[in-house]
Short mmCIF file of C-alpha atoms in Angstrom, two decimals:
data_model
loop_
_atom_site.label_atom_id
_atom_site.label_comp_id
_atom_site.label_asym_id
_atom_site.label_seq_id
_atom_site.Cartn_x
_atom_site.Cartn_y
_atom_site.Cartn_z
CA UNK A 6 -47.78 -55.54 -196.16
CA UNK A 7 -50.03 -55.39 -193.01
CA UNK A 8 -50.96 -52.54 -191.05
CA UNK A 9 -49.50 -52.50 -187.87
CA UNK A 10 -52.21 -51.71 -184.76
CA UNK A 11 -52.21 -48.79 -183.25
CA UNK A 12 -50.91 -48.38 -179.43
CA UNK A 13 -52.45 -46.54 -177.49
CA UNK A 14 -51.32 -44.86 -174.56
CA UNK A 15 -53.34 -44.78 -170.88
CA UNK A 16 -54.34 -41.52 -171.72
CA UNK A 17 -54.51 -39.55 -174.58
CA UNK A 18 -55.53 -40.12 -178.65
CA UNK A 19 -54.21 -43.52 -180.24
CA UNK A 20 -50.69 -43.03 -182.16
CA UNK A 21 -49.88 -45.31 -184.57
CA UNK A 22 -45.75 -45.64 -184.57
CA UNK A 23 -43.60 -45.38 -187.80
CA UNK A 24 -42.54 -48.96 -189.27
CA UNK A 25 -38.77 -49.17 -190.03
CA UNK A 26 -38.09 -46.91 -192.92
CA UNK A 27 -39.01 -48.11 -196.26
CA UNK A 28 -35.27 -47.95 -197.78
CA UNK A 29 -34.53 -50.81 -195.34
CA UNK A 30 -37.15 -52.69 -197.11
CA UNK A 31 -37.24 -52.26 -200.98
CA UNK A 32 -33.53 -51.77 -202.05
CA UNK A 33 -33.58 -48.06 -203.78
CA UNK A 34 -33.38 -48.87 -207.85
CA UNK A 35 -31.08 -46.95 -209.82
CA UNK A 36 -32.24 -44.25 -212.25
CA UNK A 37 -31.52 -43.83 -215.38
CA UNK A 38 -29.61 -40.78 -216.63
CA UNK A 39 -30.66 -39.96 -220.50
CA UNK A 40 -27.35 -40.72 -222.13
CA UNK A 41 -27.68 -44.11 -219.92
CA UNK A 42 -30.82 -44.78 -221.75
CA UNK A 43 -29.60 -43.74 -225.03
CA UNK A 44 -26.73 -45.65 -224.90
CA UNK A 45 -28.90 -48.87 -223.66
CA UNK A 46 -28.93 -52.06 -226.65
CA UNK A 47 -31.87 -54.68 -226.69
CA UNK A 48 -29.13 -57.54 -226.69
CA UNK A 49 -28.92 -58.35 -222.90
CA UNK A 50 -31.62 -60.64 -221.41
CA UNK A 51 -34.94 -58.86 -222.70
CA UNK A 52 -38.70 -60.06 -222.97
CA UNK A 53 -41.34 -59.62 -225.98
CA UNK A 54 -44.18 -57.79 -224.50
CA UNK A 55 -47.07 -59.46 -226.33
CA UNK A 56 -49.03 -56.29 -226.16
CA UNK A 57 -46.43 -54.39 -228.21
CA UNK A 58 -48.00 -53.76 -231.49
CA UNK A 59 -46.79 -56.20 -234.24
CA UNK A 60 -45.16 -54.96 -237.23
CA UNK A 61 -47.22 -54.30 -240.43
CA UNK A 62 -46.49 -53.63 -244.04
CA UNK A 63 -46.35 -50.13 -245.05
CA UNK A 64 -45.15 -49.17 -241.40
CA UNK A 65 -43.71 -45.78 -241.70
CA UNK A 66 -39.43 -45.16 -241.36
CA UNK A 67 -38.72 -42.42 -238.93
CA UNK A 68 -35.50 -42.55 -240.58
CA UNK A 69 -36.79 -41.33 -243.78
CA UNK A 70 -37.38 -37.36 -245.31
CA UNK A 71 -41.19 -36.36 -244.27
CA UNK A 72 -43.48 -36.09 -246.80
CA UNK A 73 -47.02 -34.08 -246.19
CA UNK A 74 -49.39 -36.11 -244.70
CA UNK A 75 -47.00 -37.89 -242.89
CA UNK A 76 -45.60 -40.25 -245.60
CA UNK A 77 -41.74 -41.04 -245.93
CA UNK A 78 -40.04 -41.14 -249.54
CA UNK A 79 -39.15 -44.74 -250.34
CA UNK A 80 -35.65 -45.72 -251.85
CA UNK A 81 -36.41 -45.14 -255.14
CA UNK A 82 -38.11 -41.49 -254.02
CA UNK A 83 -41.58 -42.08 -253.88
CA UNK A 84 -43.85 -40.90 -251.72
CA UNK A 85 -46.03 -42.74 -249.41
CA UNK A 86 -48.82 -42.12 -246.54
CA UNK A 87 -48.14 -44.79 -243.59
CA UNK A 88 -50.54 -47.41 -243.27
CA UNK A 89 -53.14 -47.33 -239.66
CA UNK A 90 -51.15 -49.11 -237.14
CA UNK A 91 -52.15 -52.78 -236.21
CA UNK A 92 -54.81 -53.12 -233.84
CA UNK A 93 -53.09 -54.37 -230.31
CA UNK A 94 -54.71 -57.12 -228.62
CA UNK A 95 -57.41 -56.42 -225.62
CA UNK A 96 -56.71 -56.97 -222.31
CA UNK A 97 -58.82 -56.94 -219.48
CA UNK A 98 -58.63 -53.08 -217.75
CA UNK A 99 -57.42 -53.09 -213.78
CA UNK A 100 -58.33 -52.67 -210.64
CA UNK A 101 -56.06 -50.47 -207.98
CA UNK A 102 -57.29 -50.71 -204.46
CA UNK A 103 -55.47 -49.61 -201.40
CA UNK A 104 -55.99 -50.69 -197.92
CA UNK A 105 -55.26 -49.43 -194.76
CA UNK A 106 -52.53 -47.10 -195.91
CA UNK A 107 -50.63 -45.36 -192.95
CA UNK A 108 -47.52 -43.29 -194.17
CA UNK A 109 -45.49 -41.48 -191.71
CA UNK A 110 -41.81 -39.45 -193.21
CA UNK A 111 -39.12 -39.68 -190.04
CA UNK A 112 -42.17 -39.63 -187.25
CA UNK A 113 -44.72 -37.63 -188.79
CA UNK A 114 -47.63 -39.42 -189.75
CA UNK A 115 -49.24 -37.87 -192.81
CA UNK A 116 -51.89 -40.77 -193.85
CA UNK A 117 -53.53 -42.75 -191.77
CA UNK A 118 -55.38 -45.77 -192.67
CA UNK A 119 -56.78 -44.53 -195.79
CA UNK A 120 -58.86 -47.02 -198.06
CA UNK A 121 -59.87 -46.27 -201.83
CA UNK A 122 -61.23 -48.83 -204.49
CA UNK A 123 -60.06 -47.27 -208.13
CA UNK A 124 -62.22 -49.38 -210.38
CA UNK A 125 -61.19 -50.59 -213.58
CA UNK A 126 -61.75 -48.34 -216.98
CA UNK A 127 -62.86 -45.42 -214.92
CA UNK A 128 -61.20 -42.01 -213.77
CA UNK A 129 -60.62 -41.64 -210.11
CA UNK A 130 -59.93 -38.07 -208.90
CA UNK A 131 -58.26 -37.02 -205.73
CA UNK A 132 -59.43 -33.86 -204.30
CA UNK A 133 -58.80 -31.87 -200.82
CA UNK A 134 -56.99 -28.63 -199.86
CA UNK A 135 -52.97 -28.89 -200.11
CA UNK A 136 -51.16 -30.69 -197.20
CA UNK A 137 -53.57 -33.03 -196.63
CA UNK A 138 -51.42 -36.30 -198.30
CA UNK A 139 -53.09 -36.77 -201.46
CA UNK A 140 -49.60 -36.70 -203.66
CA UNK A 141 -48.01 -39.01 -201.33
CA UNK A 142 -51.03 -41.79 -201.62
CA UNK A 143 -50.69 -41.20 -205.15
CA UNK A 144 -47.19 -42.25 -204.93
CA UNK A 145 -47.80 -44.91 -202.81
CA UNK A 146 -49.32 -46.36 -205.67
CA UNK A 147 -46.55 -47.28 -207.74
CA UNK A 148 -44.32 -47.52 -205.35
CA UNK A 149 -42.81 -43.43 -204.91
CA UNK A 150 -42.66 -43.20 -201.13
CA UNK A 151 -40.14 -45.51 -200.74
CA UNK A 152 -37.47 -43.12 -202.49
CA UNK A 153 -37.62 -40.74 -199.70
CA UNK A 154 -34.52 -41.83 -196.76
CA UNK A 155 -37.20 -41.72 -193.96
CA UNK A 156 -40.88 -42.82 -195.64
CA UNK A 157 -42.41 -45.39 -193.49
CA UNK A 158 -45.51 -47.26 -194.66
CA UNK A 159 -48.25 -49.68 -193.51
CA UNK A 160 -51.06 -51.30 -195.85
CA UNK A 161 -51.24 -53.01 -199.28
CA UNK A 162 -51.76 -51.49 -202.73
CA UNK A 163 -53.44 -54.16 -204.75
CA UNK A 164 -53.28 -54.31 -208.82
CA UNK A 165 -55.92 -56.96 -209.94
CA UNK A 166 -55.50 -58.71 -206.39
CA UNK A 167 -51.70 -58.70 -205.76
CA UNK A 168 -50.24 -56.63 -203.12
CA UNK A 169 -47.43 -54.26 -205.60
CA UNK A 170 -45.20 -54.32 -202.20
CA UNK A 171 -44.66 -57.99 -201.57
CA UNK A 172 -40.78 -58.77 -201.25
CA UNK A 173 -40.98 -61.07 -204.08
CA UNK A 174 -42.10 -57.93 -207.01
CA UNK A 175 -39.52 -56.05 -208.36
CA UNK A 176 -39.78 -52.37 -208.42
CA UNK A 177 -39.94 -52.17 -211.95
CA UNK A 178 -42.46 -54.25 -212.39
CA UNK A 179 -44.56 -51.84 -210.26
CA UNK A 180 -43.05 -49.04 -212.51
CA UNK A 181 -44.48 -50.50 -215.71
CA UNK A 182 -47.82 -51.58 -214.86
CA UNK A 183 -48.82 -48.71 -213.20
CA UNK A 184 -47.29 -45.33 -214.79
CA UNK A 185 -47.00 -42.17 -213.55
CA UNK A 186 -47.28 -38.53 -215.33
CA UNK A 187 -45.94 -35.57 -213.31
CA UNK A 188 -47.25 -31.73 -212.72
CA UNK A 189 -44.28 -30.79 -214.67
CA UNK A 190 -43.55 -32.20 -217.99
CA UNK A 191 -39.88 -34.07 -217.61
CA UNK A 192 -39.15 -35.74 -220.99
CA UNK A 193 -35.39 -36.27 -221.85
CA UNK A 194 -34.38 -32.87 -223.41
CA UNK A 195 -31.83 -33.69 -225.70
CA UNK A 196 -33.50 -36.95 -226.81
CA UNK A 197 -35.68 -36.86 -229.98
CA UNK A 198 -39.45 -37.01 -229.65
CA UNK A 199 -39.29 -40.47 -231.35
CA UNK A 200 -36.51 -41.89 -228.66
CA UNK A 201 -38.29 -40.24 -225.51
CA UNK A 202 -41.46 -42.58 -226.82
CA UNK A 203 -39.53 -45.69 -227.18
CA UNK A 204 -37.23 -44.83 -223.57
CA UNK A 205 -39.39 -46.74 -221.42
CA UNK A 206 -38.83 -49.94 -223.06
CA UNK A 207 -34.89 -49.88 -222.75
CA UNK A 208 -35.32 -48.83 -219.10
CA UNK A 209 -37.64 -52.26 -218.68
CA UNK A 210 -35.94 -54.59 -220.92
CA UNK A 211 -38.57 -54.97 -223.90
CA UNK A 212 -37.38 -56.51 -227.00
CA UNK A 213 -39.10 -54.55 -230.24
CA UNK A 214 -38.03 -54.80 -233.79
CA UNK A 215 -37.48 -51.21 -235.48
CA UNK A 216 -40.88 -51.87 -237.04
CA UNK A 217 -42.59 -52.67 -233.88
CA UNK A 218 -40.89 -49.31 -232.35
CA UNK A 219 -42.40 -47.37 -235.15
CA UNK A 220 -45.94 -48.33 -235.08
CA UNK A 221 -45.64 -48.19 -231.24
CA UNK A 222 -44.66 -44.53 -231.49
CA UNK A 223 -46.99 -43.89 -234.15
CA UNK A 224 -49.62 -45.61 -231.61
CA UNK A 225 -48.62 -44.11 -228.55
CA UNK A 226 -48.35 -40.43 -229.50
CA UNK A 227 -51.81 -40.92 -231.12
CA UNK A 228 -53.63 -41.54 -227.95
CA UNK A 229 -51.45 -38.97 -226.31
CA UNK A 230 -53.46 -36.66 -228.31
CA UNK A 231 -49.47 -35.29 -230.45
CA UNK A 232 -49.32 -37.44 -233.27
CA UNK A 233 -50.65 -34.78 -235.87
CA UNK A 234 -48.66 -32.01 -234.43
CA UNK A 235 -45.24 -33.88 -234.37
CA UNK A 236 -45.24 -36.39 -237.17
CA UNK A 237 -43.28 -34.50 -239.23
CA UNK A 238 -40.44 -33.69 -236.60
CA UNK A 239 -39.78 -37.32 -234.66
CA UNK A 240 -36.27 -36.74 -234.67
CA UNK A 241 -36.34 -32.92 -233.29
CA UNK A 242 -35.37 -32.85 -229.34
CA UNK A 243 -38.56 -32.96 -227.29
CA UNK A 244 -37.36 -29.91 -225.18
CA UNK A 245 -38.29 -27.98 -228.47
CA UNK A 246 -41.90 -28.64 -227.60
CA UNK A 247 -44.47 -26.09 -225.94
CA UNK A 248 -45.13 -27.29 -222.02
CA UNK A 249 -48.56 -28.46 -223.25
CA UNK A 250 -47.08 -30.72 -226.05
CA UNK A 251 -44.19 -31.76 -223.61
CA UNK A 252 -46.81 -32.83 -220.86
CA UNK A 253 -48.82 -34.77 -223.87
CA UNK A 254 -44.88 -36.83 -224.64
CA UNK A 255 -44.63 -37.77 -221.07
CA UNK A 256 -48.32 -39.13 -221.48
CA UNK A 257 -46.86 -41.13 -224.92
CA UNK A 258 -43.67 -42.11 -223.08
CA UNK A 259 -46.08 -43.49 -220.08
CA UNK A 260 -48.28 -45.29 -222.40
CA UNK A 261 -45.24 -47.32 -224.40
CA UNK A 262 -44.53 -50.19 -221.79
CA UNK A 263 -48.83 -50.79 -221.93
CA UNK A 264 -49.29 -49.37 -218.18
CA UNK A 265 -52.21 -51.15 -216.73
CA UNK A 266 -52.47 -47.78 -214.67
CA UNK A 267 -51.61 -44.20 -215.24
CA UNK A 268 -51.30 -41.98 -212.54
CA UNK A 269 -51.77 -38.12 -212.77
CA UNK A 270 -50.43 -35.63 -210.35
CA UNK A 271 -51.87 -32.44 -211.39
CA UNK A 272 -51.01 -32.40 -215.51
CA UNK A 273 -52.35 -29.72 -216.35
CA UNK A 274 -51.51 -26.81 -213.79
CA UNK A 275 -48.74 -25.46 -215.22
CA UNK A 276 -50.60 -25.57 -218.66
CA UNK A 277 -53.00 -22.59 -220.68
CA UNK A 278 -56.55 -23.32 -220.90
CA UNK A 279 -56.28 -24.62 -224.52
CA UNK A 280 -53.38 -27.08 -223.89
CA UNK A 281 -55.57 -28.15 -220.20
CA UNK A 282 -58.34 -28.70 -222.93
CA UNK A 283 -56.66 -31.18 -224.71
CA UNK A 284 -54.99 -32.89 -222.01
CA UNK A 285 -58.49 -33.79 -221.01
CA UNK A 286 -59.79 -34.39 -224.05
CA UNK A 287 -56.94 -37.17 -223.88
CA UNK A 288 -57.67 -38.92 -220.65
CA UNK A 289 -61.29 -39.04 -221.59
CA UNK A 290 -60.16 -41.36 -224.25
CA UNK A 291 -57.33 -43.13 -222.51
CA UNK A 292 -60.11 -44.46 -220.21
CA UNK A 293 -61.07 -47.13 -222.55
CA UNK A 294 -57.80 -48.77 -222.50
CA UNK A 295 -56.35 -47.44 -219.33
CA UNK A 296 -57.53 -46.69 -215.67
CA UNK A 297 -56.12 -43.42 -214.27
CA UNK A 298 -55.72 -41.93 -211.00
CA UNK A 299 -55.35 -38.11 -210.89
CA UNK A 300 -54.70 -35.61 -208.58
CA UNK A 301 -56.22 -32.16 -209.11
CA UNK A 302 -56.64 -28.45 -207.26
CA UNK A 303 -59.28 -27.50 -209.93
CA UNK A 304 -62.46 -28.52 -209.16
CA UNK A 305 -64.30 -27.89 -212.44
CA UNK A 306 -61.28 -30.36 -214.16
CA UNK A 307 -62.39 -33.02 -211.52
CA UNK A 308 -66.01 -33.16 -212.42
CA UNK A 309 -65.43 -33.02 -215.83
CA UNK A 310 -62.95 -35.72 -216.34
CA UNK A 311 -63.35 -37.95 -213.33
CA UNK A 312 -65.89 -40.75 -212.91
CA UNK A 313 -65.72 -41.28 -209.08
CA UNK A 314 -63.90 -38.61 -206.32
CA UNK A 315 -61.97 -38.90 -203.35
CA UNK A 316 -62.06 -35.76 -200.88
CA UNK A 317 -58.96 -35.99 -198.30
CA UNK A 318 -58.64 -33.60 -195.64
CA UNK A 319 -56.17 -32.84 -192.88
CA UNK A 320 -57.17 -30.76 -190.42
CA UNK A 321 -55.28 -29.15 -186.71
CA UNK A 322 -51.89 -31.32 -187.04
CA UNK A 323 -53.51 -35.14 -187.77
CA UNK A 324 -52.50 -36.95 -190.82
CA UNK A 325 -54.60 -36.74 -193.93
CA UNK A 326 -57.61 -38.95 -194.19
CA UNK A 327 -60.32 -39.58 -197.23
CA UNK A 328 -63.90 -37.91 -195.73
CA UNK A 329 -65.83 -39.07 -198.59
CA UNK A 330 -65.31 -41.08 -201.77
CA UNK A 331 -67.53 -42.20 -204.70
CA UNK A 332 -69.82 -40.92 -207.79
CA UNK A 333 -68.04 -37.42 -209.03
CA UNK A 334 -71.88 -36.59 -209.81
CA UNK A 335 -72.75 -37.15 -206.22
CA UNK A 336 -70.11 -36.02 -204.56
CA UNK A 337 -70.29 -32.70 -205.85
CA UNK A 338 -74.17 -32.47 -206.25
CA UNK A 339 -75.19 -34.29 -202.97
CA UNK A 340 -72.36 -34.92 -200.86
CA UNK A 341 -72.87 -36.69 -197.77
CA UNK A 342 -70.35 -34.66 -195.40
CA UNK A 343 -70.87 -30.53 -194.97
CA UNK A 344 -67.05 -30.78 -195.00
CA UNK A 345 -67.19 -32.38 -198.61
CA UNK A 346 -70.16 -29.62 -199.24
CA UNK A 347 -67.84 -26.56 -198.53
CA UNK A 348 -65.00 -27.93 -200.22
CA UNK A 349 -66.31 -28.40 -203.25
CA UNK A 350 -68.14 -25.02 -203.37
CA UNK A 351 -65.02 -23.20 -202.62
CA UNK A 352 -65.62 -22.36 -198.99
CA UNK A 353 -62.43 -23.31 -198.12
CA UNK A 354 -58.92 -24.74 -199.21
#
């Protein structure tokens, strides 16, 4: 999308008008109630993902009594311990960058022509006082804004060079390649742990073999940081789960359609210390397969799991804009702007 220019009037600050209202653009999708999902086959029109993992022999039945260790007992009751999943081909990591974003709800503007680069294999953290618009850029990102009635927007979001809001992409399409983890953990209460994994791939139309779900459950609450603590229980309800463990599912759920990017929006501040702990423990190691865009209050949680920073600010009435972005190091140990400089040293906000 292009940004529209800015008119300005004889006299007076440059106001940049509202476009027409997203909705009239992007048809809203439906959503999908939990009993919708559950009830969902794989026999309609459905694609093989090839980064699903394939099945392997020795791949564990959720099906089957738990054994300690995580084994299953066989038909003929033994026990066994279920082999390492299959490695899953490497892709190439992504590239997000947004440019020129204006985003106005009804007529008030709350971004205006912001630009951020959110390099490939890296953390990107967005930082600045509340109100100043850095929840609604992050769901600009995959595509968010446009559920609100009123949302206008202006600019391009680009994911490895194409724009996620050309009329020709579908909305899911911009749902599974770039995820999105909330500040409150929302998994499906009555489903089990194993079917609020393997949700995300009825809601896009993946084809998987039961095999292929298991490792990719197996796989997925691994790098959410859960397996150990629910491997034993996959077919308990994953409301049963503490907040911390619940947030860690909706990081598994996110990370079963292969996101290309996962976007944060404050995880961990409804969390304890120790379950904040090992959220970040997580994305430190999600990094190496996935880029990730989070939003954060805390400013020790930004320089210890982000690789570059962006400080937004909005400040007497104008829309949110990004003061300073780049190395988390520098940002917080030399910053360019005194604005960035009292921010980040708790002087305000």
């Amino acid at each position: 999308m292009s940004v529209q220019p800015p008119v300005t009037p004889p006299m007076g600050p440059a106001v940049t008008p509202p476009p027409a209202p997203l909705s009239t653009l992007f048809p809203a999708a439906p959503v999908a109630t939990a009993g919708e999902l559950a009830a969902a086959d794989t026999e309609a029109t459905t694609t093989v993902d090839p980064y699903l993992p394939p099945p392997t022999p020795g791949s564990f039945a959720v099906d089957a009594p738990p054994v300690p260790g995580g084994g299953v007992v066989d038909a003929g009751g033994a026990a066994s311990v279920p082999a390492d999943p299959a490695p899953v081909p490497q892709r190439p990591l992504s590239s997000l960058v947004a440019r020129d974003i204006s985003a106005w709800f009804g007529t008030h503007q709350v971004l205006d022509r912001v630009s951020l680069e959110m390099p490939a294999g890296e953390v990107t953290a967005l930082i600045g006082p509340s109100g100043c618009g850095k929840s609604t850029f992050l769901r600009i990102l995959n595509r968010m804004h446009e559920l609100v009635p009123s949302a206008g927007l202006a600019g391009e979001v680009m994911l490895d060079g194409e724009d996620i809001y050309e009329r020709s992409r579908k909305l899911t399409d911009a749902r599974k390649h770039i995820g999105m983890v909330f500040q409150k953990p929302n998994p499906f209460p009555a489903m089990s742990i194993y079917d609020n994994v393997v949700a995300g791939l009825k809601l896009t139309g993946v084809k998987a073999s039961k095999e292929t779900k298991d490792e990719l459950v197996q796989r997925c609450l691994t790098s959410g940081g859960l397996w150990n603590e629910v491997k034993d229980r996959l077919r308990q309800p994953g409301g049963g789960l503490s907040g911390g463990q619940q947030q860690r599912l909706c990081i598994a759920r996110s990370l079963a359609v292969r996101p290309q990017v996962l976007l944060m929006d404050e995880p961990c501040s409804a969390l304890d210390p120790t379950s904040t702990r090992v959220i970040e423990e997580t994305i430190a190691e999600l990094r190496q397969e996935v880029t990730i865009v989070i939003v954060t209050h805390n400013m020790q949680q930004a320089a210890r799991v982000s690789q570059r920073c962006a400080f937004f600010l909005a400040s007497h009435g104008t829309p949110g804009v990004i003061v300073e972005h780049g190395d988390t190091e520098a940002m917080f140990g030399e910053p360019r702007d005194q604005r960035t400089h009292d921010y980040v040293n708790g002087r305000f906000g």
